[in-house]
């Protein structure tokens, strides 16, 4: 299943994570993918750029799917709109092969990731969230 030590570590980290940690991991993965896409764009590596943009787009899709629209209220609706906006910018960056949209998405993801990393919930809230989560396997292979 895992091809190297990094993959093994990442797999263990994901499988042992609570929902809060999983969201942090998704933000980190999306941000890293966009940064890699920017490097591949600058180097003229089209296939690798597209692969990293697709990876980030799919992570944003998973983040969007995980939103609880009923309990999330206004914040949930705004996040859904922001995720859709970033996905559109990623598609634009890929089709036009420009860095501007990638830089914007990377900045937005950095801001959101930093905010999410600073969220502190009482342990009982995290435990309740873990009990309510229905886990569906997600492919992490790109």
PDB file of C-alpha atoms in Angstrom:
ATOM      1  CA  UNK A   1       0.000   0.000   0.000  1.00  0.00           C
ATOM      2  CA  UNK A   2       2.559   2.598   1.050  1.00  0.00           C
ATOM      3  CA  UNK A   3       5.515   3.024  -1.291  1.00  0.00           C
ATOM      4  CA  UNK A   4       7.996   4.628   1.078  1.00  0.00           C
ATOM      5  CA  UNK A   5       8.554   5.844   4.622  1.00  0.00           C
ATOM      6  CA  UNK A   6       6.782   9.168   3.981  1.00  0.00           C
ATOM      7  CA  UNK A   7       3.697   7.405   2.628  1.00  0.00           C
ATOM      8  CA  UNK A   8       3.683   5.026   5.597  1.00  0.00           C
ATOM      9  CA  UNK A   9       3.931   7.931   8.040  1.00  0.00           C
ATOM     10  CA  UNK A  10       1.204   9.886   6.245  1.00  0.00           C
ATOM     11  CA  UNK A  11      -1.082   6.869   6.167  1.00  0.00           C
ATOM     12  CA  UNK A  12      -0.619   6.316   9.915  1.00  0.00           C
ATOM     13  CA  UNK A  13      -1.205  10.010  10.597  1.00  0.00           C
ATOM     14  CA  UNK A  14      -4.446  10.043   8.587  1.00  0.00           C
ATOM     15  CA  UNK A  15      -5.793   6.805  10.031  1.00  0.00           C
ATOM     16  CA  UNK A  16      -5.148   7.969  13.591  1.00  0.00           C
ATOM     17  CA  UNK A  17      -6.452  11.509  13.182  1.00  0.00           C
ATOM     18  CA  UNK A  18      -9.586  13.042  14.629  1.00  0.00           C
ATOM     19  CA  UNK A  19     -11.758  15.219  12.337  1.00  0.00           C
ATOM     20  CA  UNK A  20      -9.960  18.418  13.395  1.00  0.00           C
ATOM     21  CA  UNK A  21      -6.582  16.944  12.511  1.00  0.00           C
ATOM     22  CA  UNK A  22      -7.931  15.612   9.193  1.00  0.00           C
ATOM     23  CA  UNK A  23      -9.022  19.094   8.127  1.00  0.00           C
ATOM     24  CA  UNK A  24      -5.570  20.417   9.052  1.00  0.00           C
ATOM     25  CA  UNK A  25      -4.004  17.662   6.947  1.00  0.00           C
ATOM     26  CA  UNK A  26      -6.267  18.494   4.006  1.00  0.00           C
ATOM     27  CA  UNK A  27      -5.374  22.179   4.143  1.00  0.00           C
ATOM     28  CA  UNK A  28      -1.700  21.299   4.343  1.00  0.00           C
ATOM     29  CA  UNK A  29      -1.999  18.889   1.407  1.00  0.00           C
ATOM     30  CA  UNK A  30      -3.863  21.404  -0.752  1.00  0.00           C
ATOM     31  CA  UNK A  31      -1.373  24.164   0.041  1.00  0.00           C
ATOM     32  CA  UNK A  32       1.596  21.920  -0.727  1.00  0.00           C
ATOM     33  CA  UNK A  33      -0.009  20.819  -4.006  1.00  0.00           C
ATOM     34  CA  UNK A  34      -0.564  24.410  -5.131  1.00  0.00           C
ATOM     35  CA  UNK A  35       3.018  25.334  -4.203  1.00  0.00           C
ATOM     36  CA  UNK A  36       4.261  22.356  -6.216  1.00  0.00           C
ATOM     37  CA  UNK A  37       2.016  23.339  -9.147  1.00  0.00           C
ATOM     38  CA  UNK A  38       3.575  26.811  -9.136  1.00  0.00           C
ATOM     39  CA  UNK A  39       7.071  25.319  -9.260  1.00  0.00           C
ATOM     40  CA  UNK A  40       6.106  22.990 -12.108  1.00  0.00           C
ATOM     41  CA  UNK A  41       4.493  25.891 -13.974  1.00  0.00           C
ATOM     42  CA  UNK A  42       7.686  27.923 -13.701  1.00  0.00           C
ATOM     43  CA  UNK A  43       9.719  24.935 -14.914  1.00  0.00           C
ATOM     44  CA  UNK A  44       7.371  24.276 -17.858  1.00  0.00           C
ATOM     45  CA  UNK A  45       6.444  20.821 -16.531  1.00  0.00           C
ATOM     46  CA  UNK A  46       2.888  20.613 -17.802  1.00  0.00           C
ATOM     47  CA  UNK A  47       1.932  17.113 -16.690  1.00  0.00           C
ATOM     48  CA  UNK A  48       3.240  17.579 -13.144  1.00  0.00           C
ATOM     49  CA  UNK A  49       1.599  21.009 -12.886  1.00  0.00           C
ATOM     50  CA  UNK A  50      -1.744  19.614 -13.955  1.00  0.00           C
ATOM     51  CA  UNK A  51      -1.430  16.673 -11.562  1.00  0.00           C
ATOM     52  CA  UNK A  52      -0.794  18.991  -8.597  1.00  0.00           C
ATOM     53  CA  UNK A  53      -3.629  21.341  -9.565  1.00  0.00           C
ATOM     54  CA  UNK A  54      -5.964  18.361  -9.811  1.00  0.00           C
ATOM     55  CA  UNK A  55      -4.813  17.134  -6.409  1.00  0.00           C
ATOM     56  CA  UNK A  56      -5.551  20.508  -4.820  1.00  0.00           C
ATOM     57  CA  UNK A  57      -8.915  20.737  -6.618  1.00  0.00           C
ATOM     58  CA  UNK A  58      -9.917  17.299  -5.300  1.00  0.00           C
ATOM     59  CA  UNK A  59      -8.886  18.202  -1.749  1.00  0.00           C
ATOM     60  CA  UNK A  60     -11.058  21.322  -1.957  1.00  0.00           C
ATOM     61  CA  UNK A  61     -13.880  19.106  -3.207  1.00  0.00           C
ATOM     62  CA  UNK A  62     -13.494  16.856  -0.147  1.00  0.00           C
ATOM     63  CA  UNK A  63     -13.415  19.870   2.164  1.00  0.00           C
ATOM     64  CA  UNK A  64     -16.591  21.158   0.517  1.00  0.00           C
ATOM     65  CA  UNK A  65     -18.287  17.771   0.849  1.00  0.00           C
ATOM     66  CA  UNK A  66     -17.418  17.621   4.527  1.00  0.00           C
ATOM     67  CA  UNK A  67     -19.220  20.874   5.358  1.00  0.00           C
ATOM     68  CA  UNK A  68     -22.336  20.472   7.488  1.00  0.00           C
ATOM     69  CA  UNK A  69     -24.646  22.960   5.802  1.00  0.00           C
ATOM     70  CA  UNK A  70     -27.315  22.701   8.508  1.00  0.00           C
ATOM     71  CA  UNK A  71     -25.122  23.179  11.569  1.00  0.00           C
ATOM     72  CA  UNK A  72     -22.482  25.283   9.822  1.00  0.00           C
ATOM     73  CA  UNK A  73     -24.844  28.171   9.167  1.00  0.00           C
ATOM     74  CA  UNK A  74     -23.393  31.278   7.572  1.00  0.00           C
ATOM     75  CA  UNK A  75     -19.795  30.140   8.033  1.00  0.00           C
ATOM     76  CA  UNK A  76     -20.533  26.873   6.248  1.00  0.00           C
ATOM     77  CA  UNK A  77     -22.173  28.688   3.331  1.00  0.00           C
ATOM     78  CA  UNK A  78     -19.288  31.141   3.040  1.00  0.00           C
ATOM     79  CA  UNK A  79     -16.705  28.358   3.159  1.00  0.00           C
ATOM     80  CA  UNK A  80     -18.599  26.447   0.463  1.00  0.00           C
ATOM     81  CA  UNK A  81     -18.528  29.534  -1.733  1.00  0.00           C
ATOM     82  CA  UNK A  82     -14.841  30.117  -1.055  1.00  0.00           C
ATOM     83  CA  UNK A  83     -13.971  26.493  -1.863  1.00  0.00           C
ATOM     84  CA  UNK A  84     -15.899  26.747  -5.154  1.00  0.00           C
ATOM     85  CA  UNK A  85     -14.139  30.022  -5.968  1.00  0.00           C
ATOM     86  CA  UNK A  86     -10.720  28.470  -5.330  1.00  0.00           C
ATOM     87  CA  UNK A  87     -11.617  25.450  -7.467  1.00  0.00           C
ATOM     88  CA  UNK A  88     -12.560  27.794 -10.326  1.00  0.00           C
ATOM     89  CA  UNK A  89      -9.282  29.698  -9.938  1.00  0.00           C
ATOM     90  CA  UNK A  90      -7.379  26.404 -10.069  1.00  0.00           C
ATOM     91  CA  UNK A  91      -9.144  25.470 -13.303  1.00  0.00           C
ATOM     92  CA  UNK A  92      -8.352  28.895 -14.713  1.00  0.00           C
ATOM     93  CA  UNK A  93      -4.679  28.548 -13.749  1.00  0.00           C
ATOM     94  CA  UNK A  94      -4.508  25.156 -15.418  1.00  0.00           C
ATOM     95  CA  UNK A  95      -6.242  26.175 -18.638  1.00  0.00           C
ATOM     96  CA  UNK A  96      -4.452  29.521 -19.042  1.00  0.00           C
ATOM     97  CA  UNK A  97      -1.149  28.285 -17.579  1.00  0.00           C
ATOM     98  CA  UNK A  98      -0.793  31.381 -15.415  1.00  0.00           C
ATOM     99  CA  UNK A  99       0.610  31.824 -11.927  1.00  0.00           C
ATOM    100  CA  UNK A 100      -1.731  34.541 -10.637  1.00  0.00           C
ATOM    101  CA  UNK A 101      -4.667  32.278  -9.778  1.00  0.00           C
ATOM    102  CA  UNK A 102      -2.320  29.751  -8.167  1.00  0.00           C
ATOM    103  CA  UNK A 103      -0.728  32.448  -6.016  1.00  0.00           C
ATOM    104  CA  UNK A 104      -4.170  33.627  -4.937  1.00  0.00           C
ATOM    105  CA  UNK A 105      -5.343  30.126  -4.026  1.00  0.00           C
ATOM    106  CA  UNK A 106      -2.106  29.413  -2.175  1.00  0.00           C
ATOM    107  CA  UNK A 107      -2.593  32.595  -0.134  1.00  0.00           C
ATOM    108  CA  UNK A 108      -6.237  31.790   0.648  1.00  0.00           C
ATOM    109  CA  UNK A 109      -5.381  28.232   1.660  1.00  0.00           C
ATOM    110  CA  UNK A 110      -2.577  29.512   3.873  1.00  0.00           C
ATOM    111  CA  UNK A 111      -4.935  31.901   5.649  1.00  0.00           C
ATOM    112  CA  UNK A 112      -7.626  29.260   6.110  1.00  0.00           C
ATOM    113  CA  UNK A 113      -5.119  26.629   7.202  1.00  0.00           C
ATOM    114  CA  UNK A 114      -3.595  28.965   9.767  1.00  0.00           C
ATOM    115  CA  UNK A 115      -7.024  29.874  11.134  1.00  0.00           C
ATOM    116  CA  UNK A 116      -8.065  26.237  11.334  1.00  0.00           C
ATOM    117  CA  UNK A 117      -4.822  25.251  13.061  1.00  0.00           C
ATOM    118  CA  UNK A 118      -5.599  27.797  15.790  1.00  0.00           C
ATOM    119  CA  UNK A 119      -9.108  26.482  16.499  1.00  0.00           C
ATOM    120  CA  UNK A 120      -9.195  25.042  20.000  1.00  0.00           C
ATOM    121  CA  UNK A 121     -12.201  22.906  20.842  1.00  0.00           C
ATOM    122  CA  UNK A 122     -12.863  21.228  24.176  1.00  0.00           C
ATOM    123  CA  UNK A 123     -12.024  17.486  24.053  1.00  0.00           C
ATOM    124  CA  UNK A 124     -15.687  16.541  24.530  1.00  0.00           C
ATOM    125  CA  UNK A 125     -16.641  18.412  21.330  1.00  0.00           C
ATOM    126  CA  UNK A 126     -13.916  16.609  19.365  1.00  0.00           C
ATOM    127  CA  UNK A 127     -15.021  13.259  20.827  1.00  0.00           C
ATOM    128  CA  UNK A 128     -18.626  13.977  19.849  1.00  0.00           C
ATOM    129  CA  UNK A 129     -17.520  14.882  16.321  1.00  0.00           C
ATOM    130  CA  UNK A 130     -15.568  11.623  16.057  1.00  0.00           C
ATOM    131  CA  UNK A 131     -18.656   9.658  17.093  1.00  0.00           C
ATOM    132  CA  UNK A 132     -20.779  11.390  14.423  1.00  0.00           C
ATOM    133  CA  UNK A 133     -18.343  11.032  11.520  1.00  0.00           C
ATOM    134  CA  UNK A 134     -19.090   8.500   8.836  1.00  0.00           C
ATOM    135  CA  UNK A 135     -15.744   7.649   7.324  1.00  0.00           C
ATOM    136  CA  UNK A 136     -15.525   7.067   3.610  1.00  0.00           C
ATOM    137  CA  UNK A 137     -12.232   5.989   2.072  1.00  0.00           C
ATOM    138  CA  UNK A 138     -10.546   8.634  -0.035  1.00  0.00           C
ATOM    139  CA  UNK A 139      -7.796   7.969  -2.527  1.00  0.00           C
ATOM    140  CA  UNK A 140      -4.523   9.638  -1.584  1.00  0.00           C
ATOM    141  CA  UNK A 141      -2.622   8.329  -4.604  1.00  0.00           C
ATOM    142  CA  UNK A 142      -1.697  10.809  -7.321  1.00  0.00           C
TER     143      UNK A 142
END
